[in-house]
Short mmCIF file of C-alpha atoms in Angstrom, two decimals:
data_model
loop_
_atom_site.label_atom_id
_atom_site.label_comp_id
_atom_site.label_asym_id
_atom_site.label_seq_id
_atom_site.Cartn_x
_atom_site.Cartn_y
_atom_site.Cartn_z
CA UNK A 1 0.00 0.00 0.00
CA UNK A 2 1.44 3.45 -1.15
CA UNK A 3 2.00 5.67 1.91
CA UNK A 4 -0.16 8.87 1.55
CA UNK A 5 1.27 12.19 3.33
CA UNK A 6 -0.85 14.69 4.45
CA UNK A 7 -1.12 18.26 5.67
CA UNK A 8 0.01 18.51 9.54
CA UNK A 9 -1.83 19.87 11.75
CA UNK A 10 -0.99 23.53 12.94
CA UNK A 11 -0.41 23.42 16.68
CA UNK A 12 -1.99 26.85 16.94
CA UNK A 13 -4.40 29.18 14.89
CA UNK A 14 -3.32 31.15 11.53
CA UNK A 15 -3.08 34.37 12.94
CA UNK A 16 -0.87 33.11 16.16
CA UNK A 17 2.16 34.19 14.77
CA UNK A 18 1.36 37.74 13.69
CA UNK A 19 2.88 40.27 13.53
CA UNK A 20 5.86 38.56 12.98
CA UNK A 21 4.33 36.14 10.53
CA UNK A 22 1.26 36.96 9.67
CA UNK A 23 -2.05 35.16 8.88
CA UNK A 24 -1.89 35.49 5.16
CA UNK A 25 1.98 34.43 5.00
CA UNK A 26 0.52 31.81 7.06
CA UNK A 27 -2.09 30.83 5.03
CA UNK A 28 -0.03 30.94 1.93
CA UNK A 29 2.94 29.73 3.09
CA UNK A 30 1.38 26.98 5.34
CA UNK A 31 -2.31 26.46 3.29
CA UNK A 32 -0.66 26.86 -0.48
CA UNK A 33 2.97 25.96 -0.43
CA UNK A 34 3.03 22.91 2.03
CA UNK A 35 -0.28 21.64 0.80
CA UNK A 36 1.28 21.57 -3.25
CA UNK A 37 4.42 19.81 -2.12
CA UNK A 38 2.42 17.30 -0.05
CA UNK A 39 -0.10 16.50 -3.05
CA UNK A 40 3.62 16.35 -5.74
CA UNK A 41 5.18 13.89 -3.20
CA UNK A 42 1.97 12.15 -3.16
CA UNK A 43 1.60 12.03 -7.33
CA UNK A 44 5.46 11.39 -7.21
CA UNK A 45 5.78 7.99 -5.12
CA UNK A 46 3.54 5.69 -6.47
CA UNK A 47 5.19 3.10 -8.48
CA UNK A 48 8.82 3.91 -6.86
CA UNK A 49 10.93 2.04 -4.66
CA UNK A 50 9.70 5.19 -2.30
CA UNK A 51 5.73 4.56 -2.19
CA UNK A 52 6.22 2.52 1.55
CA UNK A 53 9.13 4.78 2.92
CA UNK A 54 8.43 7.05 5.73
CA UNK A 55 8.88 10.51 5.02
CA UNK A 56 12.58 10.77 6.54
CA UNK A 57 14.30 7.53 5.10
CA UNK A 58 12.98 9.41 1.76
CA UNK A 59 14.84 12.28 2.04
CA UNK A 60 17.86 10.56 3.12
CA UNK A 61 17.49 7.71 -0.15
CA UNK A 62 15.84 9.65 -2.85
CA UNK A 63 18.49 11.10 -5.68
CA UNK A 64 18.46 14.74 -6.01
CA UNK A 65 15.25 15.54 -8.19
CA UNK A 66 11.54 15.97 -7.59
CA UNK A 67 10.61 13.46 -5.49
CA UNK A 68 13.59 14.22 -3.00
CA UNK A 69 12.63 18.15 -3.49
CA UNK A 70 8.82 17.33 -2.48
CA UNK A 71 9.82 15.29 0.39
CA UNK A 72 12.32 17.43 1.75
CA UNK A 73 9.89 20.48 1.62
CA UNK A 74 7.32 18.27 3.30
CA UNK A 75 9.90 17.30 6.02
CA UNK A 76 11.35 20.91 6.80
CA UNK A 77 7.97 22.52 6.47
CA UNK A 78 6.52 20.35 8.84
CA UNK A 79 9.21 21.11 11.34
CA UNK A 80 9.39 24.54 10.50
CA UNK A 81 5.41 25.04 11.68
CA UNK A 82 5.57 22.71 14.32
CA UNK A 83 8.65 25.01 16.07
CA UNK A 84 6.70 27.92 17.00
CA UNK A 85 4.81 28.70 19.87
CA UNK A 86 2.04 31.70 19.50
CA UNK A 87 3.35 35.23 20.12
CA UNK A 88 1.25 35.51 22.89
CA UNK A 89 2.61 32.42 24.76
CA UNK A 90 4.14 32.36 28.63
CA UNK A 91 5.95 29.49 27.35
CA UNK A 92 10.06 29.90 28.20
CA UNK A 93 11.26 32.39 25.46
CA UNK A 94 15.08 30.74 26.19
CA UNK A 95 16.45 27.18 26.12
CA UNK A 96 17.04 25.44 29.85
CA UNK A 97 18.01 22.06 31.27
CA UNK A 98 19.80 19.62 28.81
CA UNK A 99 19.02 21.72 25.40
CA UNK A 100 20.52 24.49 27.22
CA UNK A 101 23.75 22.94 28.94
CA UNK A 102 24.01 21.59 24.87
CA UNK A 103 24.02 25.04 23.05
CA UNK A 104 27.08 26.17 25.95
CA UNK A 105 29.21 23.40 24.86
CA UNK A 106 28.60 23.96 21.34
CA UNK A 107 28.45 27.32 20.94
CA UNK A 108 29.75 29.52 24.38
CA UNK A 109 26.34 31.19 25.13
CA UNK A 110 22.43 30.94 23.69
CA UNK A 111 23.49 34.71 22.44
CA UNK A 112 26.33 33.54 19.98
CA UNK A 113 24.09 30.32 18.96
CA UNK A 114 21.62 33.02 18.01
CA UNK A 115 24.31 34.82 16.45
CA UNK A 116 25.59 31.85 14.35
CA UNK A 117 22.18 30.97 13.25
CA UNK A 118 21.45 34.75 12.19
CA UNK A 119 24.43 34.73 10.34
CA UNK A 120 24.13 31.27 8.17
CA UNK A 121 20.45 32.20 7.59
CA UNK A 122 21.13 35.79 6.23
CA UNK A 123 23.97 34.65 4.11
CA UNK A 124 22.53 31.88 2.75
CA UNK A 125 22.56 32.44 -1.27
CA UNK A 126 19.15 32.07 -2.94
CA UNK A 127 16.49 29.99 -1.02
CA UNK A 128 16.67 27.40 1.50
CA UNK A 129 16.94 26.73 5.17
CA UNK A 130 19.27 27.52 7.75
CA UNK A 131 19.47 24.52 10.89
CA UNK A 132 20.30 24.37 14.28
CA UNK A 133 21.26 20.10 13.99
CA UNK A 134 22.35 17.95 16.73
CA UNK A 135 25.32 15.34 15.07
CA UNK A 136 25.84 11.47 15.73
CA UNK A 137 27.86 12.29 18.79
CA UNK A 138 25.23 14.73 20.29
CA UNK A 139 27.10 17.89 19.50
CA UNK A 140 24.93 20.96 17.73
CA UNK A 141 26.05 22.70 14.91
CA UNK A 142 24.73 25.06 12.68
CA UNK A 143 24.40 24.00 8.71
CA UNK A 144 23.41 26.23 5.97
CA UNK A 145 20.84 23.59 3.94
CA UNK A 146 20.28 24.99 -0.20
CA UNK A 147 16.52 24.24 -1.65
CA UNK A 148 15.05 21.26 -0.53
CA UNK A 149 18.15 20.15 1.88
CA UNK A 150 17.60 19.03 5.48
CA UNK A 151 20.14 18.02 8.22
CA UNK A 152 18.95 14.41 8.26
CA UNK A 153 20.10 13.69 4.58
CA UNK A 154 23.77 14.62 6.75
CA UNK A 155 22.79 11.91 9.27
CA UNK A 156 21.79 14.44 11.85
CA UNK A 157 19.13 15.57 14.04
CA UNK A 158 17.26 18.75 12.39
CA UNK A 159 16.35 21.43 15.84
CA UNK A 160 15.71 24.44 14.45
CA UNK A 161 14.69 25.55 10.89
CA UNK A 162 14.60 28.94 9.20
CA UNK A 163 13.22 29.01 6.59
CA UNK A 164 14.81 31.71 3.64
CA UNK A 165 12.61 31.05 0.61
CA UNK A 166 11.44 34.62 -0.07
CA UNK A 167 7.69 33.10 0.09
CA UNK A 168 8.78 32.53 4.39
CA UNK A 169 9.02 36.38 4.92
CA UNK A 170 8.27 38.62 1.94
CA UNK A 171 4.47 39.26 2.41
CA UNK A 172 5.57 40.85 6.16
CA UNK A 173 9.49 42.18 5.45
CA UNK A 174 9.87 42.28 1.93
CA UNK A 175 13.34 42.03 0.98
CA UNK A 176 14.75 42.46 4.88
CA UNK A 177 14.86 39.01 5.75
CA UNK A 178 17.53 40.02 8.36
CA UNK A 179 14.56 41.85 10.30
CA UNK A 180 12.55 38.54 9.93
CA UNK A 181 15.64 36.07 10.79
CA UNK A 182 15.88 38.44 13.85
CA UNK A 183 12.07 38.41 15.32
CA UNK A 184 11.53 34.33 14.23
CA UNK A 185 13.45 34.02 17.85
CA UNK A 186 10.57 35.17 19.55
CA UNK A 187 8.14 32.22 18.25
CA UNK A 188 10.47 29.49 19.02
CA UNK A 189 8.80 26.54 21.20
CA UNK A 190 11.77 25.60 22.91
CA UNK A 191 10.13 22.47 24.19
CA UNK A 192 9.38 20.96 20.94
CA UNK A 193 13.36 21.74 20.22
CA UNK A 194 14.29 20.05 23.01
CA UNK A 195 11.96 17.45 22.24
CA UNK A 196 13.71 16.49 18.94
CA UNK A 197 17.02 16.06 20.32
CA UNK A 198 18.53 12.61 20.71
#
């Protein structure tokens, strides 16, 4: 039986996010983008050595092309949404306990993780994602992912995703996608991110 992806569900409403993403970006990017690359992975895997794969072991197997595009969009995407917290929230608006003691090591301070981050994601050329990954030996690092790419085609653990496609941020910054980059900190559900880590 082919496997059959599907929309996820949004952990909070459309207009959660706003101002720093708003409702339509939402919508659009959530509602319009997502939704096309789940229904092309969908037309894409039947009758491939893919159509019984989980979503991950696809991205990490598929050649580069459009099934591995669609499936890596579907992956990121889906962690991307699933990262944020409303604007709203009392939830923690920092890191603690082993997430926390993690970033240190790694990086000297949550500041200069930020930092790092900021800095791959704004100098990223062209589209794609910036990630916060955890490696096969537990220690984070920061990779700068083109297109479609995701951390666990690199055999690591994907934490954080920014997303640069212009479609992300351009309805609410246009071109500053530093400003964007710089505000996405204060949706970030830092229990799901610790949740992800190995």
């Amino acid at each position: 039986m082919t496997a059959v992806f599907t929309l996820p569900p949004l952990p909070y409403t459309t207009d959660a996010l706003a101002p720093v993403i708003s409702k339509q970006t939402v919508e659009l990017h959530y509602g319009k983008h997502l939704q096309t690359y789940v229904n092309q992975l969908n037309a894409l895997v039947p009758g491939t050595e893919f159509e019984k794969m989980p979503l991950e072991e696809i991205v990490v197997k598929a050649p580069a092309g459009p099934i591995f595009n669609n499936a890596g969009q579907v992956l990121n995407h889906t962690l991307y949404f699933e990262q944020f917290r409303p604007l709203a929230s009392d939830k923690p608006a920092a890191p603690s306990g082993k997430l926390a003691e993690a970033i240190d090591e790694a990086f000297g301070s949550f500041e200069e993780m930020k930092t790092k981050l900021n800095t791959a994601s704004a100098s990223l050329f062209g589209s794609g994602w910036a990630w916060l990954a955890q490696d096969s030996g537990g220690k984070l690092t920061i990779l700068q992912c083109p297109n479609a790419d995701n951390p666990v085609r690199h055999g690591m653990v994907p934490l954080i995703g920014i997303d640069v496609w212009e479609h992300a941020y351009y309805l609410d910054y246009q071109n500053r996608r530093i400003d964007h980059v710089a505000d996405v900190w204060n949706l970030i559900d830092w229990d799901v991110v610790a949740s992800r880590m190995k």
